[in-house]
CSV table of N, CA and C in Angstrom, one decimal:
chain,number,residue,atom,x,y,z
T,1162,MET,N,82.8,-139.7,60.0
T,1162,MET,CA,83.2,-140.7,60.5
T,1162,MET,C,84.0,-140.4,61.5
T,1163,ILE,N,84.0,-141.5,62.5
T,1163,ILE,CA,84.8,-141.6,64.0
T,1163,ILE,C,85.0,-142.7,64.4
T,1164,SER,N,86.0,-142.8,65.2
T,1164,SER,CA,86.4,-144.2,66.0
T,1164,SER,C,85.7,-144.1,67.1
T,1165,VAL,N,85.4,-145.5,68.0
T,1165,VAL,CA,84.9,-145.7,68.9
T,1165,VAL,C,85.9,-146.6,69.9
T,1166,VAL,N,86.8,-146.3,70.8
T,1166,VAL,CA,87.1,-147.2,71.5
T,1166,VAL,C,87.0,-148.1,72.0
T,1167,GLN,N,87.4,-149.2,71.8
T,1167,GLN,CA,86.8,-150.5,71.8
T,1167,GLN,C,87.2,-151.5,73.4
T,1168,ASN,N,88.5,-151.0,73.3
T,1168,ASN,CA,89.3,-151.5,74.6
T,1168,ASN,C,90.3,-150.7,75.0
T,1169,VAL,N,91.0,-151.1,76.2
T,1169,VAL,CA,92.1,-150.5,76.8
T,1169,VAL,C,92.8,-151.7,76.6
T,1170,ALA,N,94.2,-151.7,76.0
T,1170,ALA,CA,94.7,-152.8,76.2
T,1170,ALA,C,96.1,-152.7,76.8
T,1171,ILE,N,96.6,-153.7,77.9
T,1171,ILE,CA,97.5,-154.2,79.1
T,1171,ILE,C,98.1,-154.9,78.6
T,1172,ASP,N,99.5,-154.6,78.0
T,1172,ASP,CA,100.0,-155.9,77.8
T,1172,ASP,C,100.5,-156.4,79.0
T,1173,CYS,N,101.2,-157.8,79.5
T,1173,CYS,CA,101.4,-158.1,80.6
T,1173,CYS,C,102.3,-159.4,80.7
T,1174,ALA,N,102.4,-160.2,81.7
T,1174,ALA,CA,103.2,-161.0,81.3
T,1174,ALA,C,102.1,-162.6,81.9
T,1175,ASP,N,101.4,-162.1,82.8
T,1175,ASP,CA,100.4,-162.8,82.7
T,1175,ASP,C,99.0,-162.7,82.7
T,1176,ALA,N,98.1,-162.8,81.5
T,1176,ALA,CA,97.1,-162.3,80.8
T,1176,ALA,C,96.2,-162.8,81.8
T,1177,TYR,N,95.7,-163.7,82.5
T,1177,TYR,CA,94.4,-164.3,83.0
T,1177,TYR,C,95.1,-164.2,84.7
T,1178,GLY,N,96.0,-164.0,85.4
T,1178,GLY,CA,96.4,-163.4,86.2
T,1178,GLY,C,95.9,-161.9,86.6
T,1179,LEU,N,96.6,-161.6,85.8
T,1179,LEU,CA,95.9,-159.8,86.0
T,1179,LEU,C,94.9,-159.3,86.0
T,1180,ALA,N,94.2,-160.4,84.8
T,1180,ALA,CA,92.8,-160.1,84.2
T,1180,ALA,C,91.6,-160.4,85.5
T,1181,ARG,N,92.5,-161.5,86.6
T,1181,ARG,CA,91.6,-161.4,87.8
T,1181,ARG,C,91.8,-160.3,88.9
T,1182,PHE,N,93.0,-160.0,88.8
T,1182,PHE,CA,93.3,-158.6,89.6
T,1182,PHE,C,92.3,-157.6,89.5
T,1183,TRP,N,91.9,-157.3,88.2
T,1183,TRP,CA,91.7,-156.1,87.9
T,1183,TRP,C,90.1,-156.5,87.7
T,1184,SER,N,89.7,-157.3,87.6
T,1184,SER,CA,88.4,-157.8,87.9
T,1184,SER,C,87.7,-157.8,89.7
T,1185,GLU,N,88.6,-158.3,90.3
T,1185,GLU,CA,88.4,-157.8,91.4
T,1185,GLU,C,88.5,-156.5,91.9
T,1186,VAL,N,89.7,-155.6,91.7
T,1186,VAL,CA,89.5,-154.0,91.9
T,1186,VAL,C,88.2,-153.8,91.0
T,1187,THR,N,87.5,-153.8,89.5
T,1187,THR,CA,86.3,-153.3,89.5
T,1187,THR,C,85.2,-154.0,89.8
T,1188,GLY,N,85.4,-155.2,90.5
T,1188,GLY,CA,83.9,-155.7,90.9
T,1188,GLY,C,83.3,-156.2,89.7
T,1189,CYS,N,84.2,-156.3,88.6
T,1189,CYS,CA,83.2,-156.9,87.5
T,1189,CYS,C,83.8,-158.2,86.5
T,1190,PRO,N,83.1,-159.2,86.2
T,1190,PRO,CA,83.5,-160.2,85.5
T,1190,PRO,C,84.6,-160.5,84.6
T,1191,LEU,N,85.3,-161.2,84.5
T,1191,LEU,CA,86.4,-161.7,83.6
T,1191,LEU,C,85.2,-162.5,81.9
T,1192,HIS,N,85.5,-162.3,81.2
T,1192,HIS,CA,85.3,-163.0,79.8
T,1192,HIS,C,84.4,-164.4,80.3
T,1193,PRO,N,83.3,-164.9,80.2
T,1193,PRO,CA,83.3,-166.4,80.7
T,1193,PRO,C,83.9,-167.6,80.0
T,1194,GLN,N,84.8,-167.0,78.6
T,1194,GLN,CA,85.1,-168.0,77.9
T,1194,GLN,C,86.8,-167.8,78.3
T,1195,ASP,N,87.5,-166.9,79.3
T,1195,ASP,CA,88.5,-167.2,79.8
T,1195,ASP,C,89.1,-167.7,80.7
T,1196,ARG,N,90.4,-168.7,80.3
T,1196,ARG,CA,90.5,-169.7,81.0
T,1196,ARG,C,92.5,-169.6,81.9
T,1197,PRO,N,93.0,-170.0,82.9
T,1197,PRO,CA,94.1,-170.2,83.5
T,1197,PRO,C,95.1,-170.3,82.0
T,1198,GLY,N,96.2,-169.8,81.8
T,1198,GLY,CA,96.8,-169.9,80.5
T,1198,GLY,C,96.6,-169.0,79.3
T,1199,ASP,N,95.3,-168.4,79.2
T,1199,ASP,CA,94.9,-168.2,78.3
T,1199,ASP,C,96.2,-166.9,77.8
T,1200,ARG,N,96.4,-166.4,76.5
T,1200,ARG,CA,97.0,-165.6,76.5
T,1200,ARG,C,96.5,-164.1,76.3
T,1201,GLU,N,95.1,-163.9,76.1
T,1201,GLU,CA,94.5,-162.8,76.1
T,1201,GLU,C,93.1,-163.0,76.6
T,1202,THR,N,92.8,-162.1,77.8
T,1202,THR,CA,91.9,-161.9,78.7
T,1202,THR,C,91.2,-160.8,78.6
T,1203,GLN,N,89.7,-160.6,79.2
T,1203,GLN,CA,89.0,-159.2,79.1
T,1203,GLN,C,88.4,-159.2,80.6
T,1204,VAL,N,88.0,-157.7,80.6
T,1204,VAL,CA,87.6,-157.5,82.3
T,1204,VAL,C,86.1,-157.3,81.2
T,1205,LEU,N,85.1,-157.6,81.7
T,1205,LEU,CA,83.7,-156.8,81.0
T,1205,LEU,C,83.2,-155.8,81.6
T,1206,LEU,N,83.9,-154.5,81.4
T,1206,LEU,CA,83.2,-153.1,82.4
T,1206,LEU,C,81.8,-153.0,81.8
T,1207,PRO,N,80.9,-152.9,82.6
T,1207,PRO,CA,79.7,-152.3,82.5
T,1207,PRO,C,79.5,-151.5,81.7
T,1208,GLU,N,80.1,-150.4,81.3
T,1208,GLU,CA,80.0,-149.3,80.6
T,1208,GLU,C,81.1,-149.0,79.9
T,1209,GLY,N,81.3,-148.3,78.8
T,1209,GLY,CA,82.8,-148.4,77.9
T,1209,GLY,C,83.8,-148.9,77.7
T,1210,PRO,N,84.9,-149.1,77.6
T,1210,PRO,CA,85.8,-150.1,76.9
T,1210,PRO,C,85.7,-151.1,77.7
T,1211,LEU,N,86.4,-152.2,77.2
T,1211,LEU,CA,86.6,-153.4,77.8
T,1211,LEU,C,88.1,-153.6,78.3
T,1212,LEU,N,88.4,-153.8,79.4
T,1212,LEU,CA,90.3,-154.2,80.1
T,1212,LEU,C,90.4,-155.1,79.5
T,1213,HIS,N,91.4,-155.5,78.1
T,1213,HIS,CA,91.9,-156.3,77.5
T,1213,HIS,C,93.6,-156.4,77.9
T,1214,PHE,N,93.2,-158.0,78.3
T,1214,PHE,CA,95.1,-158.1,78.6
T,1214,PHE,C,95.6,-159.1,78.0
T,1215,ASN,N,96.6,-158.7,77.4
T,1215,ASN,CA,97.5,-159.4,76.0
T,1215,ASN,C,99.3,-160.0,76.7
T,1216,GLN,N,99.3,-160.9,76.7
T,1216,GLN,CA,100.4,-161.5,77.5
T,1216,GLN,C,101.5,-161.3,76.3
T,1217,VAL,N,102.2,-160.6,76.7
T,1217,VAL,CA,103.7,-160.3,75.7
T,1217,VAL,C,105.0,-160.9,76.8
T,1218,PRO,N,106.1,-161.2,75.9
T,1218,PRO,CA,107.2,-162.1,76.4
T,1218,PRO,C,108.0,-161.0,77.0
T,1219,GLU,N,108.0,-159.6,76.7
T,1219,GLU,CA,109.2,-158.5,77.4
T,1219,GLU,C,108.9,-158.1,78.4
T,1220,PRO,N,109.3,-157.8,79.8
T,1220,PRO,CA,108.4,-157.5,81.1
T,1220,PRO,C,108.4,-155.9,80.8
T,1221,LYS,N,107.8,-155.0,81.6
T,1221,LYS,CA,107.6,-153.7,81.9
T,1221,LYS,C,109.1,-153.3,82.3
T,1222,VAL,N,109.2,-152.1,81.9
T,1222,VAL,CA,110.6,-151.1,82.1
T,1222,VAL,C,110.9,-149.9,82.2
T,1223,SER,N,109.3,-149.1,82.1
T,1223,SER,CA,109.3,-148.0,82.7
T,1223,SER,C,108.1,-147.5,83.0
T,1224,LYS,N,107.9,-146.1,83.2
T,1224,LYS,CA,106.7,-145.5,83.6
T,1224,LYS,C,105.4,-145.7,82.6
T,1225,ASN,N,104.3,-145.8,82.8
T,1225,ASN,CA,103.2,-145.6,81.3
T,1225,ASN,C,102.8,-144.5,81.2
T,1226,ARG,N,102.8,-144.6,79.9
T,1226,ARG,CA,102.5,-143.4,79.3
T,1226,ARG,C,101.0,-143.0,79.3
T,1227,ILE,N,100.1,-144.2,79.4
T,1227,ILE,CA,98.6,-144.1,79.6
T,1227,ILE,C,98.4,-144.8,80.7
T,1228,HIS,N,97.5,-144.6,81.6
T,1228,HIS,CA,97.1,-145.3,82.9
T,1228,HIS,C,95.5,-145.1,83.3
T,1229,LEU,N,95.0,-146.2,84.5
T,1229,LEU,CA,93.6,-145.9,84.7
T,1229,LEU,C,93.7,-144.9,85.7
T,1230,CYS,N,92.8,-144.4,86.2
T,1230,CYS,CA,92.3,-143.3,87.2
T,1230,CYS,C,90.9,-144.3,87.9
T,1231,LEU,N,91.2,-144.4,88.7
T,1231,LEU,CA,89.7,-145.1,89.8
T,1231,LEU,C,89.3,-143.6,90.7
T,1232,ARG,N,88.0,-143.8,90.4
T,1232,ARG,CA,86.7,-143.3,91.3
T,1232,ARG,C,86.4,-143.8,92.5
T,1233,PRO,N,86.7,-144.1,93.3
T,1233,PRO,CA,86.3,-145.1,93.9
T,1233,PRO,C,84.9,-145.0,94.5
T,1234,THR,N,84.1,-146.0,95.2
T,1234,THR,CA,82.6,-145.6,95.9
T,1234,THR,C,82.6,-145.5,96.9
T,1235,THR,N,83.9,-145.9,97.8
T,1235,THR,CA,83.5,-145.6,99.6
T,1235,THR,C,84.8,-144.6,99.5
T,1236,SER,N,85.4,-144.2,100.7
T,1236,SER,CA,86.2,-143.3,100.5
T,1236,SER,C,87.8,-143.6,100.0
T,1237,ARG,N,88.3,-142.7,99.5
T,1237,ARG,CA,89.9,-142.9,98.8
T,1237,ARG,C,90.7,-144.2,99.4
T,1238,GLU,N,90.8,-143.7,101.1
T,1238,GLU,CA,91.8,-143.8,102.1
T,1238,GLU,C,91.0,-145.8,102.1
T,1239,GLU,N,89.7,-146.1,102.2
T,1239,GLU,CA,89.5,-147.1,102.3
T,1239,GLU,C,89.9,-147.6,101.4
T,1240,GLU,N,89.1,-147.6,99.9
T,1240,GLU,CA,89.8,-148.1,98.8
T,1240,GLU,C,91.5,-148.4,98.5
T,1241,ILE,N,91.9,-147.7,99.1
T,1241,ILE,CA,93.8,-147.4,98.8
T,1241,ILE,C,94.0,-149.0,99.7
T,1242,GLU,N,93.9,-148.9,100.6
T,1242,GLU,CA,93.7,-150.4,101.4
T,1242,GLU,C,93.1,-151.5,101.2
T,1243,ARG,N,91.9,-151.3,100.5
T,1243,ARG,CA,91.6,-152.7,99.8
T,1243,ARG,C,92.1,-153.2,98.7
T,1244,LEU,N,93.0,-152.2,98.1
T,1244,LEU,CA,93.8,-152.4,96.7
T,1244,LEU,C,95.3,-152.9,97.2
T,1245,LEU,N,95.7,-152.6,98.6
T,1245,LEU,CA,97.0,-152.8,98.7
T,1245,LEU,C,96.4,-154.2,99.1
T,1246,ASN,N,95.3,-154.8,100.0
T,1246,ASN,CA,95.2,-156.2,100.3
T,1246,ASN,C,95.2,-156.9,99.3
T,1247,LEU,N,94.3,-156.3,97.8
T,1247,LEU,CA,94.6,-157.5,96.9
T,1247,LEU,C,95.8,-158.4,96.1
T,1248,GLY,N,96.7,-157.3,96.4
T,1248,GLY,CA,98.0,-157.0,95.6
T,1248,GLY,C,98.6,-155.8,95.2
T,1249,ALA,N,98.1,-154.4,95.2
T,1249,ALA,CA,98.4,-153.7,94.6
T,1249,ALA,C,99.7,-152.8,95.6
T,1250,THR,N,100.7,-152.2,94.8
T,1250,THR,CA,101.7,-151.8,95.3
T,1250,THR,C,101.3,-150.2,95.8
T,1251,PHE,N,102.1,-149.6,96.7
T,1251,PHE,CA,101.8,-148.0,97.2
T,1251,PHE,C,103.2,-147.3,96.4
T,1252,VAL,N,103.2,-146.9,95.3
T,1252,VAL,CA,103.8,-146.1,93.7
T,1252,VAL,C,104.5,-144.6,94.7
T,1253,ALA,N,103.5,-143.7,94.7
T,1253,ALA,CA,103.7,-142.2,95.0
T,1253,ALA,C,102.2,-141.5,95.8
T,1254,ASP,N,102.5,-140.7,96.6
T,1254,ASP,CA,101.6,-140.1,97.4
T,1254,ASP,C,101.4,-138.5,96.9
T,1255,ARG,N,100.3,-138.3,96.1
T,1255,ARG,CA,100.4,-137.0,95.4
T,1255,ARG,C,98.7,-136.7,96.1
T,1256,ARG,N,98.8,-137.3,97.6
T,1256,ARG,CA,97.7,-136.2,98.0
T,1256,ARG,C,98.1,-134.9,98.5
T,1257,LYS,N,97.2,-134.0,99.0
T,1257,LYS,CA,97.5,-132.9,99.6
T,1257,LYS,C,96.8,-132.5,101.3
T,1258,PRO,N,97.1,-131.6,101.8
T,1258,PRO,CA,96.9,-131.3,103.1
T,1258,PRO,C,94.7,-130.6,102.9
T,1259,GLY,N,94.1,-131.4,103.3
T,1259,GLY,CA,93.1,-130.6,102.9
T,1259,GLY,C,91.9,-132.0,102.3
T,1260,GLY,N,93.1,-132.8,101.7
T,1260,GLY,CA,92.1,-134.2,101.3
T,1260,GLY,C,92.3,-133.9,99.2
T,1261,ALA,N,92.8,-132.7,98.8
T,1261,ALA,CA,92.6,-132.9,97.4
T,1261,ALA,C,93.8,-133.9,97.0
T,1262,GLY,N,94.0,-133.9,95.7
T,1262,GLY,CA,95.5,-135.0,95.0
T,1262,GLY,C,94.8,-136.5,94.9
T,1263,TRP,N,95.7,-137.4,94.6
T,1263,TRP,CA,95.7,-138.8,94.2
T,1263,TRP,C,96.6,-139.4,95.0
T,1264,ALA,N,96.4,-140.9,95.2
T,1264,ALA,CA,97.8,-141.6,95.2
T,1264,ALA,C,98.1,-142.6,94.1
T,1265,VAL,N,99.3,-143.1,93.6
T,1265,VAL,CA,99.4,-143.7,92.7
T,1265,VAL,C,99.9,-145.1,93.2
T,1266,LEU,N,98.7,-146.2,92.4
T,1266,LEU,CA,99.3,-147.4,93.1
T,1266,LEU,C,99.8,-147.9,91.9
T,1267,ALA,N,100.2,-149.5,91.9
T,1267,ALA,CA,101.1,-150.0,90.7
T,1267,ALA,C,100.3,-151.7,90.9
T,1268,ASP,N,99.5,-152.2,90.1
T,1268,ASP,CA,98.9,-153.7,90.1
T,1268,ASP,C,100.0,-154.4,90.0
T,1269,PRO,N,100.0,-156.0,90.1
T,1269,PRO,CA,100.9,-157.1,90.6
T,1269,PRO,C,101.8,-156.9,89.3
T,1270,GLU,N,102.0,-156.6,87.8
T,1270,GLU,CA,102.9,-156.5,87.4
T,1270,GLU,C,103.7,-155.0,87.3
T,1271,GLY,N,103.3,-154.3,88.4
T,1271,GLY,CA,103.8,-153.0,88.2
T,1271,GLY,C,103.5,-152.1,87.1
T,1272,ASN,N,102.1,-152.1,86.6
T,1272,ASN,CA,101.4,-150.7,85.9
T,1272,ASN,C,101.1,-150.1,86.8
T,1273,GLU,N,101.4,-148.7,86.8
T,1273,GLU,CA,100.7,-147.6,87.7
T,1273,GLU,C,99.4,-147.2,87.5
T,1274,PHE,N,98.7,-147.2,88.4
T,1274,PHE,CA,97.4,-146.0,88.3
T,1274,PHE,C,97.0,-145.3,89.5
T,1275,CYS,N,96.1,-144.3,89.3
T,1275,CYS,CA,95.3,-143.8,90.2
T,1275,CYS,C,94.4,-143.8,90.6
T,1276,VAL,N,94.5,-143.7,91.9
T,1276,VAL,CA,93.3,-143.8,93.3
T,1276,VAL,C,92.6,-142.2,93.3
T,1277,LEU,N,91.4,-141.6,92.9
T,1277,LEU,CA,91.2,-140.2,92.9
T,1277,LEU,C,90.3,-140.6,94.4
T,1278,ARG,N,89.8,-139.0,94.6
T,1278,ARG,CA,88.7,-138.9,95.7
T,1278,ARG,C,87.4,-139.8,95.3
T,1279,SER,N,86.7,-140.4,96.1
T,1279,SER,CA,85.3,-140.1,95.8
T,1279,SER,C,84.5,-139.0,95.7
T,1280,GLU,N,83.5,-139.8,95.3
T,1280,GLU,CA,82.3,-138.5,95.4
T,1280,GLU,C,82.1,-137.9,96.5
T,1281,SER,N,81.9,-139.2,97.9
T,1281,SER,CA,81.5,-138.5,99.2
T,1281,SER,C,82.8,-137.4,99.4
T,1282,ASP,N,83.9,-137.8,99.1
T,1282,ASP,CA,85.1,-136.9,99.7
T,1282,ASP,C,85.1,-136.2,98.9
T,1283,ARG,N,84.8,-135.9,97.7
T,1283,ARG,CA,85.0,-134.6,97.3
T,1283,ARG,C,83.8,-133.7,97.9
T,1284,ALA,N,82.9,-134.3,98.0
T,1284,ALA,CA,81.1,-133.7,98.6
T,1284,ALA,C,81.8,-133.3,100.1
T,1285,ALA,N,82.3,-133.6,101.1
T,1285,ALA,CA,82.6,-133.6,102.4
T,1285,ALA,C,83.9,-132.0,102.2
T,1286,MET,N,85.0,-132.4,101.1
T,1286,MET,CA,85.5,-131.0,101.1
T,1286,MET,C,84.9,-129.7,100.9
T,1287,SER,N,83.6,-129.4,100.3
T,1287,SER,CA,83.4,-128.6,99.5
T,1287,SER,C,82.3,-127.8,100.4
T,1288,SER,N,82.0,-128.7,101.8
T,1288,SER,CA,81.2,-128.4,102.5
T,1288,SER,C,81.6,-127.4,103.4
């Protein structure tokens, strides 16, 4: 017997608002029954687990112990700019000379996530 990961749960103050942000990030839709003010919402990813947003009363107070890592379809730098325009904030620069590494951003509620190099970025480094 095994267990299958159903969803990645993200506690937040505004479930619908944060789900909308992540819907824009991923280009994936919200669950069709989700509405503003809902205490639980979901972003429907095409493969793998759902992103499940659960409204809780307490605020985030420290670094995430688990986080999402994003591999963009455009360049890492273009994706960082797009995410900042969506409302993310820049937290830490882990990029290295020559292009390796990643950038740490936070969503509008302060949950950290990483932006990795795209496949085209990786290919350009290996040639």
